[in-house]
């Protein structure tokens, strides 16, 4: 069923514009004026303002669930109006439209075989092009024209160099894993950058407990496979829905309990059972 | 016009996921990958986290306005990954998909003749099924397959026992009505569980004033039929849009003025004119 | 491509209902029950409660980007249930549905040739009509029936008098321009009511700096054409995406830095280079 051409094109929107200003509304209008059949899907407009890494991680965790040929339009663009390039990326399954600041890079690289086009054909822009709102004047019209045509060549030339986001890498030293907190969700779940596959590689037999050290907290914790394996309010660790190690508290906020902030360092030690 | 089969299927989304995390975005992608024609309608993602009752009351007040055959997908799921069952409910006009914790029960019972199916056919799940995000791996794909097929039999077997939410009942003692605050809206309107029909039953003649006792507040208040019948900033009572007794303050917050919280008790006395 | 009749009708939603209450969900259901093919586009539901001017300014800055025949449904309605009239406005390109309190007036007048109809044909209302939620019982069904019919005559009679919002006018005295802050966005950009055309009219040669006086702040500031022309954290002025003078701080909040509130007065002086 994926990418059926008879289905109206899907454009997802991911921005740091919030939900009170007229910016996303204007973008939706521009898209529908160019491609009236486009189906606009709001992902989130609450990326922390100017936070490219948060936008890139959000996009990487979500883009892959969409049908083939979905156009992912992303505007987290602190450099709007500067010399940073506007991009279209065509990867194995998707199109990505947004600024060349790394926000598209994690998702595009994960999808694979990215072909990068620098948008330069001003014939497709909304004019006059403002210097403060390329979301409306460049990215939205390009995404909409792409939804009509599904071909990227006419919008500009392919380039070789683009901004690829560096994300903090996990370090492994024997039984010790050094990671970082990359997201804290609405429930207070603390999500690390430590993937489940590292555990699968390191462990000899099934592990039931691991030692977690983060800020003042240093304790042996139960590795669970569901939140309710912890008692109500018990701190536990679990591999979450993106297969990343997550510290949780059953029906409560682990982030508040452990006073954890985004970007905090974490040390995980495999201590056996 | 209701439930026209030639119209693309409608799936509403109601969750406690908030609007910053990637959870709702992933669910939308899963739905569209299975049923590209599905029309996804956001109800709210701001149900207080883990608050099953708030979700159930929201759904009951909104579900009935949708066309026949609408699929209402609800994820307020503190027991995700535990033994709580995943459900499809087919009632007189609608389909409901979500966890068996009562969040679907008020709306399904109001719509009537609910047929309850425990989802067990894993062929329709997104695999591997995580233990922390059944919204993406079970409920979204089931809702999308339901949008394609409109038949519930293939997803599991009908069951007799399911969780039906208890909501606080109004008590009547002569002219006294004992109720509770079940919602406070953005405007500070204080919504009780006292339905208008009780008044219609109790009153001999049209009532103009009622005695309201809530926390420290104890006063005779005008029963109005529109907010502006109260002077600017005057406390008034009114039957709101769900036919429930509501305490309001014209163009201001009654909740703030009376220091009312969710679940506070209220005593209403019919004192005549 | 604009206004293609074969394309499903577009209804935009702009309200002050917030995103936690069941009000917008009910309106969406009512719309889809009457016009199952309607495509509902959320603009914003976070207009400050009862703030007619904010709603009117939002609508004016966004409505024009939508395709011809779009129906803009707006509910910022502090006078709900009172004698204020419910309106349909047909302007050159659009339909507007909402209360007669000025919230529709700026956008309708900008689009031009507005024809104003007072909604009076109760046959199209959702019954019983509540006195607190005309969004659901009058405006949503009227917008949906309009999406089906695209003719306004049957809903009521044309009227001559309607509420047109007064917005603060800019005053010019020699090289001095007296204006006001009409919006502060999520990024802390401070948007004035001073249009770029005034500068184009007043200036003899290209201006590089202007004197800004607002509250305690009184300084000569660089006039930029993109945010990054200011150093990181530098205060700058720029003509924003609506061609209005805007005070910004590169990658930071100008509103916080200058302690500016909505409605604050501003004095701008053209001081040359």
PDB file of C-alpha atoms in Angstrom, chain A residues 8 15-40 42 45-50 78-83 126 128 130-133 136-137 148, chain C residues 1-2 4 6-8 10 19 39 41-47 54 58 61-62 64-68 183-189 191 224-228 238-243 246 250-253:
ATOM      1  CA  UNK A   8      -3.330  12.536  -2.258  1.00  0.00           C
ATOM      2  CA  UNK A  15       8.597  23.409  13.426  1.00  0.00           C
ATOM      3  CA  UNK A  16       9.650  25.432  16.445  1.00  0.00           C
ATOM      4  CA  UNK A  17       6.939  28.037  15.753  1.00  0.00           C
ATOM      5  CA  UNK A  18       4.700  27.165  18.704  1.00  0.00           C
ATOM      6  CA  UNK A  19       0.938  27.173  18.431  1.00  0.00           C
ATOM      7  CA  UNK A  20       0.043  30.793  19.111  1.00  0.00           C
ATOM      8  CA  UNK A  21       1.735  32.719  16.294  1.00  0.00           C
ATOM      9  CA  UNK A  22       0.413  32.948  12.731  1.00  0.00           C
ATOM     10  CA  UNK A  23       3.451  31.239  11.193  1.00  0.00           C
ATOM     11  CA  UNK A  24       2.175  27.685  10.783  1.00  0.00           C
ATOM     12  CA  UNK A  25      -1.211  28.931   9.602  1.00  0.00           C
ATOM     13  CA  UNK A  26       0.427  30.943   6.825  1.00  0.00           C
ATOM     14  CA  UNK A  27       2.492  27.922   5.734  1.00  0.00           C
ATOM     15  CA  UNK A  28      -0.626  25.739   5.544  1.00  0.00           C
ATOM     16  CA  UNK A  29      -2.362  28.329   3.376  1.00  0.00           C
ATOM     17  CA  UNK A  30       0.610  28.579   1.001  1.00  0.00           C
ATOM     18  CA  UNK A  31       0.774  24.801   0.649  1.00  0.00           C
ATOM     19  CA  UNK A  32      -2.945  24.442  -0.095  1.00  0.00           C
ATOM     20  CA  UNK A  33      -2.917  27.307  -2.600  1.00  0.00           C
ATOM     21  CA  UNK A  34      -0.248  25.513  -4.647  1.00  0.00           C
ATOM     22  CA  UNK A  35      -1.324  21.903  -4.059  1.00  0.00           C
ATOM     23  CA  UNK A  36      -4.992  21.932  -3.045  1.00  0.00           C
ATOM     24  CA  UNK A  37      -5.021  18.172  -2.580  1.00  0.00           C
ATOM     25  CA  UNK A  38      -2.093  18.096  -0.187  1.00  0.00           C
ATOM     26  CA  UNK A  39      -2.871  16.454   3.129  1.00  0.00           C
ATOM     27  CA  UNK A  40      -1.102  18.372   5.855  1.00  0.00           C
ATOM     28  CA  UNK A  42       0.965  18.297  12.011  1.00  0.00           C
ATOM     29  CA  UNK A  45       5.281  22.837  16.454  1.00  0.00           C
ATOM     30  CA  UNK A  46       6.748  22.713  19.934  1.00  0.00           C
ATOM     31  CA  UNK A  47      10.367  21.918  19.172  1.00  0.00           C
ATOM     32  CA  UNK A  48      12.295  24.110  21.607  1.00  0.00           C
ATOM     33  CA  UNK A  49      13.016  27.351  19.745  1.00  0.00           C
ATOM     34  CA  UNK A  50      16.191  27.161  17.662  1.00  0.00           C
ATOM     35  CA  UNK A  78      17.846  30.005  13.526  1.00  0.00           C
ATOM     36  CA  UNK A  79      19.897  31.055  10.512  1.00  0.00           C
ATOM     37  CA  UNK A  80      16.924  32.206   8.411  1.00  0.00           C
ATOM     38  CA  UNK A  81      17.934  34.953   6.011  1.00  0.00           C
ATOM     39  CA  UNK A  82      21.655  34.171   6.322  1.00  0.00           C
ATOM     40  CA  UNK A  83      23.778  32.255   3.847  1.00  0.00           C
ATOM     41  CA  UNK A 126       6.480  33.101  -2.806  1.00  0.00           C
ATOM     42  CA  UNK A 128       8.609  38.969  -2.276  1.00  0.00           C
ATOM     43  CA  UNK A 130      11.009  37.914   3.334  1.00  0.00           C
ATOM     44  CA  UNK A 131      14.317  37.531   5.139  1.00  0.00           C
ATOM     45  CA  UNK A 132      12.699  36.321   8.341  1.00  0.00           C
ATOM     46  CA  UNK A 133      10.197  33.694   7.217  1.00  0.00           C
ATOM     47  CA  UNK A 136       6.315  30.559   4.287  1.00  0.00           C
ATOM     48  CA  UNK A 137       8.203  31.978   1.302  1.00  0.00           C
ATOM     49  CA  UNK A 148       2.511  18.231  -7.328  1.00  0.00           C
TER      50      UNK A 148
ATOM     51  CA  UNK C   1      -5.230  26.322  -9.340  1.00  0.00           C
ATOM     52  CA  UNK C   2      -6.950  28.527  -6.756  1.00  0.00           C
ATOM     53  CA  UNK C   4     -10.770  24.502  -7.963  1.00  0.00           C
ATOM     54  CA  UNK C   6     -13.332  19.598  -7.758  1.00  0.00           C
ATOM     55  CA  UNK C   7     -11.190  19.928  -4.655  1.00  0.00           C
ATOM     56  CA  UNK C   8     -12.794  19.163  -1.296  1.00  0.00           C
ATOM     57  CA  UNK C  10     -11.344  23.800   3.124  1.00  0.00           C
ATOM     58  CA  UNK C  19      -6.245  22.650  23.321  1.00  0.00           C
ATOM     59  CA  UNK C  39     -10.928  19.437   5.120  1.00  0.00           C
ATOM     60  CA  UNK C  41      -7.259  23.041   8.941  1.00  0.00           C
ATOM     61  CA  UNK C  42      -6.312  24.101  12.455  1.00  0.00           C
ATOM     62  CA  UNK C  43      -4.902  27.631  12.474  1.00  0.00           C
ATOM     63  CA  UNK C  44      -4.626  28.249  16.195  1.00  0.00           C
ATOM     64  CA  UNK C  45      -6.755  27.641  19.257  1.00  0.00           C
ATOM     65  CA  UNK C  46      -4.467  29.681  21.477  1.00  0.00           C
ATOM     66  CA  UNK C  47      -5.765  33.158  20.849  1.00  0.00           C
ATOM     67  CA  UNK C  54      -5.444  39.329  18.696  1.00  0.00           C
ATOM     68  CA  UNK C  58      -3.988  36.735  13.418  1.00  0.00           C
ATOM     69  CA  UNK C  61      -2.075  37.971   8.572  1.00  0.00           C
ATOM     70  CA  UNK C  62      -2.992  34.414   7.560  1.00  0.00           C
ATOM     71  CA  UNK C  64      -4.904  35.655   2.434  1.00  0.00           C
ATOM     72  CA  UNK C  65      -2.526  32.737   1.931  1.00  0.00           C
ATOM     73  CA  UNK C  66      -5.375  30.236   1.496  1.00  0.00           C
ATOM     74  CA  UNK C  67      -6.965  29.163  -1.783  1.00  0.00           C
ATOM     75  CA  UNK C  68      -9.985  31.007  -3.125  1.00  0.00           C
ATOM     76  CA  UNK C 183       2.291  41.216  18.909  1.00  0.00           C
ATOM     77  CA  UNK C 184       5.121  39.427  20.667  1.00  0.00           C
ATOM     78  CA  UNK C 185       5.895  36.060  19.143  1.00  0.00           C
ATOM     79  CA  UNK C 186       7.266  32.823  20.613  1.00  0.00           C
ATOM     80  CA  UNK C 187      10.823  33.925  19.802  1.00  0.00           C
ATOM     81  CA  UNK C 188      10.399  37.190  21.701  1.00  0.00           C
ATOM     82  CA  UNK C 189      10.319  39.234  18.499  1.00  0.00           C
ATOM     83  CA  UNK C 191       6.148  43.392  16.350  1.00  0.00           C
ATOM     84  CA  UNK C 224      18.920  44.857   9.306  1.00  0.00           C
ATOM     85  CA  UNK C 225      17.535  42.717   6.557  1.00  0.00           C
ATOM     86  CA  UNK C 226      18.157  39.411   8.342  1.00  0.00           C
ATOM     87  CA  UNK C 227      18.452  38.389  11.991  1.00  0.00           C
ATOM     88  CA  UNK C 228      22.035  37.235  11.651  1.00  0.00           C
ATOM     89  CA  UNK C 238      14.015  44.553  10.843  1.00  0.00           C
ATOM     90  CA  UNK C 239      10.929  44.555   8.670  1.00  0.00           C
ATOM     91  CA  UNK C 240       9.321  41.209   9.453  1.00  0.00           C
ATOM     92  CA  UNK C 241       7.288  38.800   7.378  1.00  0.00           C
ATOM     93  CA  UNK C 242       4.182  41.034   7.471  1.00  0.00           C
ATOM     94  CA  UNK C 243       6.208  44.120   6.457  1.00  0.00           C
ATOM     95  CA  UNK C 246       9.995  44.462  14.400  1.00  0.00           C
ATOM     96  CA  UNK C 250      19.546  37.471  17.201  1.00  0.00           C
ATOM     97  CA  UNK C 251      18.688  34.008  18.619  1.00  0.00           C
ATOM     98  CA  UNK C 252      17.258  35.493  21.798  1.00  0.00           C
ATOM     99  CA  UNK C 253      14.154  37.311  23.096  1.00  0.00           C
TER     100      UNK C 253
END
